[in-house]
PDB file of C-alpha atoms in Angstrom:
ATOM      1  CA  MET A 501       0.000   0.000   0.000  1.00 96.00           C
ATOM      2  CA  THR A 502       1.236   3.481  -0.931  1.00 98.00           C
ATOM      3  CA  ILE A 503      -0.103   6.614   0.722  1.00 98.00           C
ATOM      4  CA  VAL A 504       0.281   9.940  -1.054  1.00 98.00           C
ATOM      5  CA  TYR A 505      -0.435  13.212   0.710  1.00 98.00           C
ATOM      6  CA  PHE A 506      -1.046  15.953  -1.834  1.00 98.00           C
ATOM      7  CA  VAL A 507      -0.536  19.269  -0.049  1.00 98.00           C
ATOM      8  CA  ARG A 508      -2.187  22.275  -1.620  1.00 97.00           C
ATOM      9  CA  HIS A 509      -0.011  25.284  -0.868  1.00 97.00           C
ATOM     10  CA  ALA A 510      -0.748  27.747   1.913  1.00 96.00           C
ATOM     11  CA  GLU A 511      -1.995  31.276   1.231  1.00 95.00           C
ATOM     12  CA  SER A 512       0.167  33.061  -1.338  1.00 93.00           C
ATOM     13  CA  ASN A 513       0.670  36.677  -2.349  1.00 91.00           C
ATOM     14  CA  VAL A 514      -1.850  37.203  -5.159  1.00 85.00           C
ATOM     15  CA  ASN A 515      -0.299  40.603  -5.891  1.00 86.00           C
ATOM     16  CA  ASN A 516       2.675  38.713  -7.352  1.00 86.00           C
ATOM     17  CA  HIS A 517       1.374  37.524 -10.730  1.00 82.00           C
ATOM     18  CA  ASP A 518       4.465  35.451 -11.539  1.00 82.00           C
ATOM     19  CA  ASP A 519       3.421  31.824 -11.030  1.00 82.00           C
ATOM     20  CA  LEU A 520       6.932  30.492 -10.501  1.00 85.00           C
ATOM     21  CA  SER A 521       8.047  32.981  -7.848  1.00 87.00           C
ATOM     22  CA  ARG A 522       4.763  33.750  -6.017  1.00 90.00           C
ATOM     23  CA  GLU A 523       5.629  33.588  -2.335  1.00 95.00           C
ATOM     24  CA  LEU A 524       3.582  32.726   0.749  1.00 96.00           C
ATOM     25  CA  THR A 525       1.973  35.494   2.763  1.00 96.00           C
ATOM     26  CA  GLU A 526       2.742  35.838   6.469  1.00 97.00           C
ATOM     27  CA  LYS A 527      -0.451  33.871   7.146  1.00 97.00           C
ATOM     28  CA  GLY A 528       0.722  31.219   4.683  1.00 96.00           C
ATOM     29  CA  LYS A 529       4.078  30.944   6.458  1.00 97.00           C
ATOM     30  CA  LYS A 530       2.275  30.503   9.769  1.00 97.00           C
ATOM     31  CA  ASP A 531      -0.216  27.967   8.372  1.00 96.00           C
ATOM     32  CA  ARG A 532       2.502  25.774   6.844  1.00 97.00           C
ATOM     33  CA  LYS A 533       3.415  24.869  10.451  1.00 97.00           C
ATOM     34  CA  LEU A 534       0.046  23.065  10.570  1.00 96.00           C
ATOM     35  CA  VAL A 535       1.168  21.041   7.541  1.00 97.00           C
ATOM     36  CA  THR A 536       4.413  20.181   9.329  1.00 97.00           C
ATOM     37  CA  LYS A 537       2.578  19.137  12.489  1.00 96.00           C
ATOM     38  CA  PHE A 538       0.209  16.903  10.509  1.00 96.00           C
ATOM     39  CA  LEU A 539       2.970  15.273   8.439  1.00 97.00           C
ATOM     40  CA  LEU A 540       5.266  14.617  11.414  1.00 96.00           C
ATOM     41  CA  GLU A 541       2.826  11.913  12.524  1.00 89.00           C
ATOM     42  CA  LYS A 542       2.767  10.129   9.142  1.00 95.00           C
ATOM     43  CA  ARG A 543       6.149   8.368   8.735  1.00 95.00           C
ATOM     44  CA  ILE A 544       6.899  10.085   5.440  1.00 98.00           C
ATOM     45  CA  ASP A 545       9.530   8.501   3.172  1.00 97.00           C
ATOM     46  CA  LEU A 546       9.819  11.002   0.298  1.00 98.00           C
ATOM     47  CA  VAL A 547       8.896  14.612  -0.471  1.00 98.00           C
ATOM     48  CA  PHE A 548       8.116  15.864  -3.974  1.00 98.00           C
ATOM     49  CA  SER A 549       6.720  19.194  -5.129  1.00 98.00           C
ATOM     50  CA  SER A 550       5.668  21.385  -7.967  1.00 98.00           C
ATOM     51  CA  PRO A 551       8.623  23.684  -8.733  1.00 97.00           C
ATOM     52  CA  TYR A 552       6.530  26.769  -7.874  1.00 97.00           C
ATOM     53  CA  LYS A 553       7.813  28.604  -4.793  1.00 97.00           C
ATOM     54  CA  ARG A 554       4.493  28.619  -2.903  1.00 97.00           C
ATOM     55  CA  ALA A 555       4.155  24.825  -3.191  1.00 98.00           C
ATOM     56  CA  VAL A 556       7.800  24.171  -2.273  1.00 98.00           C
ATOM     57  CA  ASP A 557       7.692  26.570   0.663  1.00 98.00           C
ATOM     58  CA  THR A 558       4.531  24.972   2.059  1.00 98.00           C
ATOM     59  CA  VAL A 559       6.257  21.568   2.456  1.00 98.00           C
ATOM     60  CA  LYS A 560       9.774  22.972   3.083  1.00 97.00           C
ATOM     61  CA  ASP A 561       9.304  23.511   6.817  1.00 96.00           C
ATOM     62  CA  PHE A 562       8.463  19.809   7.207  1.00 98.00           C
ATOM     63  CA  ALA A 563      11.196  18.653   4.815  1.00 98.00           C
ATOM     64  CA  ASP A 564      13.851  20.756   6.549  1.00 97.00           C
ATOM     65  CA  GLN A 565      12.795  19.591  10.000  1.00 96.00           C
ATOM     66  CA  GLU A 566      12.953  15.937   8.957  1.00 96.00           C
ATOM     67  CA  GLY A 567      16.045  16.252   6.736  1.00 96.00           C
ATOM     68  CA  TYR A 568      14.352  15.449   3.412  1.00 96.00           C
ATOM     69  CA  ALA A 569      15.418  16.872   0.080  1.00 96.00           C
ATOM     70  CA  ILE A 570      12.423  18.160  -1.877  1.00 98.00           C
ATOM     71  CA  GLN A 571      12.405  16.617  -5.332  1.00 98.00           C
ATOM     72  CA  LYS A 572      10.835  19.151  -7.705  1.00 98.00           C
ATOM     73  CA  ILE A 573       8.808  17.733 -10.565  1.00 98.00           C
ATOM     74  CA  ASP A 574       7.773  20.192 -13.264  1.00 97.00           C
ATOM     75  CA  ASP A 575       4.678  18.191 -14.246  1.00 97.00           C
ATOM     76  CA  PHE A 576       3.143  18.863 -10.811  1.00 97.00           C
ATOM     77  CA  ARG A 577       3.032  22.615 -11.553  1.00 95.00           C
ATOM     78  CA  GLU A 578      -0.232  24.533 -11.569  1.00 92.00           C
ATOM     79  CA  ARG A 579      -2.253  25.047 -14.713  1.00 89.00           C
ATOM     80  CA  LYS A 580      -1.112  27.833 -16.998  1.00 86.00           C
ATOM     81  CA  VAL A 581      -4.149  30.073 -17.394  1.00 81.00           C
ATOM     82  CA  ASP A 582      -2.856  32.325 -20.195  1.00 73.00           C
ATOM     83  CA  ALA A 583      -0.044  34.760 -20.923  1.00 68.00           C
ATOM     84  CA  GLY A 584      -1.459  37.194 -18.349  1.00 70.00           C
ATOM     85  CA  TRP A 585      -3.564  37.420 -15.221  1.00 69.00           C
ATOM     86  CA  ILE A 586      -7.333  36.770 -15.426  1.00 71.00           C
ATOM     87  CA  ASP A 587      -9.521  39.025 -13.282  1.00 74.00           C
ATOM     88  CA  ASP A 588     -12.754  37.001 -13.622  1.00 77.00           C
ATOM     89  CA  PHE A 589     -11.172  33.726 -12.596  1.00 79.00           C
ATOM     90  CA  SER A 590     -14.420  32.138 -11.398  1.00 83.00           C
ATOM     91  CA  SER A 591     -16.108  32.396 -14.831  1.00 87.00           C
ATOM     92  CA  PHE A 592     -12.969  31.108 -16.529  1.00 87.00           C
ATOM     93  CA  ALA A 593     -12.713  28.171 -14.084  1.00 88.00           C
ATOM     94  CA  LYS A 594     -16.377  27.280 -14.585  1.00 92.00           C
ATOM     95  CA  GLN A 595     -15.916  27.248 -18.355  1.00 91.00           C
ATOM     96  CA  GLN A 596     -12.909  24.933 -17.975  1.00 93.00           C
ATOM     97  CA  TRP A 597     -14.776  22.540 -15.664  1.00 94.00           C
ATOM     98  CA  GLU A 598     -17.691  22.443 -18.104  1.00 95.00           C
ATOM     99  CA  ASP A 599     -15.329  21.674 -20.998  1.00 95.00           C
ATOM    100  CA  PHE A 600     -12.123  19.910 -19.876  1.00 95.00           C
ATOM    101  CA  ASN A 601     -10.534  20.764 -23.244  1.00 96.00           C
ATOM    102  CA  TYR A 602     -11.241  24.518 -23.075  1.00 92.00           C
ATOM    103  CA  LYS A 603      -8.197  26.754 -22.833  1.00 92.00           C
ATOM    104  CA  ARG A 604      -7.060  30.238 -23.673  1.00 87.00           C
ATOM    105  CA  SER A 605      -4.602  30.746 -26.542  1.00 86.00           C
ATOM    106  CA  GLU A 606      -1.492  30.529 -24.343  1.00 87.00           C
ATOM    107  CA  GLY A 607      -2.937  28.434 -21.544  1.00 89.00           C
ATOM    108  CA  GLU A 608      -3.640  24.799 -20.672  1.00 93.00           C
ATOM    109  CA  SER A 609      -6.869  22.856 -20.548  1.00 95.00           C
ATOM    110  CA  LEU A 610      -7.819  20.933 -17.415  1.00 96.00           C
ATOM    111  CA  HIS A 611      -7.402  17.764 -19.458  1.00 97.00           C
ATOM    112  CA  GLU A 612      -3.765  18.674 -20.193  1.00 97.00           C
ATOM    113  CA  VAL A 613      -3.128  19.531 -16.531  1.00 96.00           C
ATOM    114  CA  GLN A 614      -4.701  16.264 -15.443  1.00 98.00           C
ATOM    115  CA  GLU A 615      -2.696  14.189 -17.944  1.00 98.00           C
ATOM    116  CA  ARG A 616       0.681  15.534 -16.859  1.00 97.00           C
ATOM    117  CA  ASN A 617      -0.126  15.361 -13.126  1.00 98.00           C
ATOM    118  CA  ILE A 618      -1.365  11.772 -13.405  1.00 98.00           C
ATOM    119  CA  ALA A 619       1.654  10.748 -15.514  1.00 98.00           C
ATOM    120  CA  ALA A 620       3.996  12.207 -12.862  1.00 98.00           C
ATOM    121  CA  LEU A 621       2.027  10.516 -10.079  1.00 98.00           C
ATOM    122  CA  HIS A 622       2.086   7.136 -11.862  1.00 98.00           C
ATOM    123  CA  ALA A 623       5.854   7.409 -12.318  1.00 98.00           C
ATOM    124  CA  ILE A 624       6.237   7.983  -8.564  1.00 98.00           C
ATOM    125  CA  LEU A 625       3.934   5.057  -7.786  1.00 98.00           C
ATOM    126  CA  GLU A 626       5.995   2.796 -10.069  1.00 97.00           C
ATOM    127  CA  ASP A 627       9.323   3.882  -8.578  1.00 97.00           C
ATOM    128  CA  HIS A 628       8.316   4.243  -4.919  1.00 97.00           C
ATOM    129  CA  GLY A 629       5.532   1.786  -4.143  1.00 93.00           C
ATOM    130  CA  ASN A 630       4.672   0.954  -0.538  1.00 96.00           C
ATOM    131  CA  LYS A 631       5.942   4.309   0.743  1.00 97.00           C
ATOM    132  CA  ASN A 632       4.376   7.332   2.410  1.00 98.00           C
ATOM    133  CA  ILE A 633       4.844  10.264   0.053  1.00 98.00           C
ATOM    134  CA  VAL A 634       4.226  14.017   0.172  1.00 98.00           C
ATOM    135  CA  ILE A 635       3.594  16.073  -2.972  1.00 98.00           C
ATOM    136  CA  GLY A 636       3.445  19.881  -2.792  1.00 98.00           C
ATOM    137  CA  SER A 637       0.658  20.950  -5.125  1.00 97.00           C
ATOM    138  CA  HIS A 638      -1.931  23.536  -6.181  1.00 96.00           C
ATOM    139  CA  GLY A 639      -5.704  23.878  -6.067  1.00 94.00           C
ATOM    140  CA  THR A 640      -6.511  23.301  -9.734  1.00 94.00           C
ATOM    141  CA  ALA A 641      -3.823  20.683 -10.333  1.00 96.00           C
ATOM    142  CA  LEU A 642      -4.897  18.724  -7.248  1.00 97.00           C
ATOM    143  CA  SER A 643      -8.566  19.027  -8.214  1.00 97.00           C
ATOM    144  CA  THR A 644      -7.857  17.431 -11.597  1.00 97.00           C
ATOM    145  CA  VAL A 645      -6.094  14.537  -9.829  1.00 98.00           C
ATOM    146  CA  ILE A 646      -9.141  14.012  -7.606  1.00 98.00           C
ATOM    147  CA  ASN A 647     -11.395  14.178 -10.675  1.00 98.00           C
ATOM    148  CA  TYR A 648      -9.309  11.513 -12.417  1.00 98.00           C
ATOM    149  CA  TYR A 649     -10.076   9.011  -9.644  1.00 98.00           C
ATOM    150  CA  ASP A 650     -13.523  10.364  -8.745  1.00 97.00           C
ATOM    151  CA  GLY A 651     -15.331  11.713 -11.792  1.00 95.00           C
ATOM    152  CA  SER A 652     -18.063  13.229  -9.612  1.00 96.00           C
ATOM    153  CA  PHE A 653     -15.590  15.904  -8.407  1.00 96.00           C
ATOM    154  CA  GLY A 654     -16.430  18.955 -10.485  1.00 95.00           C
ATOM    155  CA  PHE A 655     -16.776  22.718 -10.519  1.00 95.00           C
ATOM    156  CA  GLN A 656     -18.985  22.937  -7.416  1.00 95.00           C
ATOM    157  CA  ASP A 657     -16.409  20.941  -5.438  1.00 95.00           C
ATOM    158  CA  PHE A 658     -13.620  23.116  -6.827  1.00 94.00           C
ATOM    159  CA  GLU A 659     -15.513  26.225  -5.713  1.00 92.00           C
ATOM    160  CA  LYS A 660     -15.761  24.807  -2.171  1.00 93.00           C
ATOM    161  CA  ILE A 661     -11.980  24.381  -1.868  1.00 92.00           C
ATOM    162  CA  LYS A 662     -11.019  27.574  -3.706  1.00 88.00           C
ATOM    163  CA  THR A 663     -10.029  29.389  -0.510  1.00 90.00           C
ATOM    164  CA  LEU A 664      -8.928  26.317   1.482  1.00 93.00           C
ATOM    165  CA  MET A 665      -5.167  26.870   1.832  1.00 95.00           C
ATOM    166  CA  PRO A 666      -3.323  24.832   2.876  1.00 97.00           C
ATOM    167  CA  TRP A 667      -5.333  21.698   2.191  1.00 96.00           C
ATOM    168  CA  ILE A 668      -4.255  18.054   2.248  1.00 97.00           C
ATOM    169  CA  VAL A 669      -5.784  15.188   0.303  1.00 98.00           C
ATOM    170  CA  GLN A 670      -4.709  11.659   1.201  1.00 98.00           C
ATOM    171  CA  PHE A 671      -4.765   9.072  -1.588  1.00 98.00           C
ATOM    172  CA  THR A 672      -4.306   5.374  -0.871  1.00 98.00           C
ATOM    173  CA  PHE A 673      -3.024   3.122  -3.657  1.00 98.00           C
ATOM    174  CA  GLU A 674      -2.537  -0.567  -4.322  1.00 96.00           C
ATOM    175  CA  GLY A 675      -0.095  -0.382  -7.204  1.00 93.00           C
ATOM    176  CA  LYS A 676      -1.577   2.340  -9.436  1.00 93.00           C
ATOM    177  CA  GLN A 677      -5.140   1.646  -8.353  1.00 96.00           C
ATOM    178  CA  CYS A 678      -6.573   4.294  -6.066  1.00 98.00           C
ATOM    179  CA  THR A 679      -8.455   2.608  -3.223  1.00 98.00           C
ATOM    180  CA  GLY A 680      -9.301   5.685  -1.175  1.00 97.00           C
ATOM    181  CA  ILE A 681      -9.388   9.487  -1.146  1.00 98.00           C
ATOM    182  CA  LYS A 682      -9.686  11.498   2.063  1.00 97.00           C
ATOM    183  CA  SER A 683      -9.900  15.294   2.345  1.00 96.00           C
ATOM    184  CA  ILE A 684      -8.068  16.719   5.363  1.00 95.00           C
ATOM    185  CA  ASP A 685      -8.887  20.251   6.494  1.00 90.00           C
ATOM    186  CA  ILE A 686      -5.859  21.000   8.650  1.00 90.00           C
ATOM    187  CA  LEU A 687      -6.998  24.572   9.317  1.00 86.00           C
ATOM    188  CA  ASN A 688      -9.918  23.231  11.332  1.00 82.00           C
ATOM    189  CA  GLY A 689      -8.161  20.435  13.216  1.00 73.00           C
ATOM    190  CA  TYR A 690      -8.811  17.736  10.611  1.00 67.00           C
TER     191      TYR A 690
END
């Protein structure tokens, strides 16, 4: 059995529109301690992350405390929306959830995000079966992973977690078969 804890990053500075370098807010830095506390009880073997700073920094406190190197995997990055910032994100997100292939000219569809995240996850499952694994992630990317294993997860569910940062989702696997998904709200004492 392999257990994977996807950790959606803590609150980040939305005034920084650069996806790669967007840092955590002071609240986000405080809240990542809740992630550390939760993970310390889980006998973690490996730590992976999206290369984006907010995802890395959310799991870094735990990784540093336990002496783990964070292995950055580009395919776990968040969805590219477009060349620029989108002000009406909710309408855009709804359109993408209604049509998994919809994308802006320089962006990615949810289908593309899901494919690369699942491919990266399957590679980890093949190489590191029967381990407890942490993956630093993002709201949309993580939502597409949930949707892959539970097709009932859609836009309404995405809307519910939109402001839930940090957020942990525990996946249990036998080989590559997902046998369980559990949402963990660490902000409210899980």
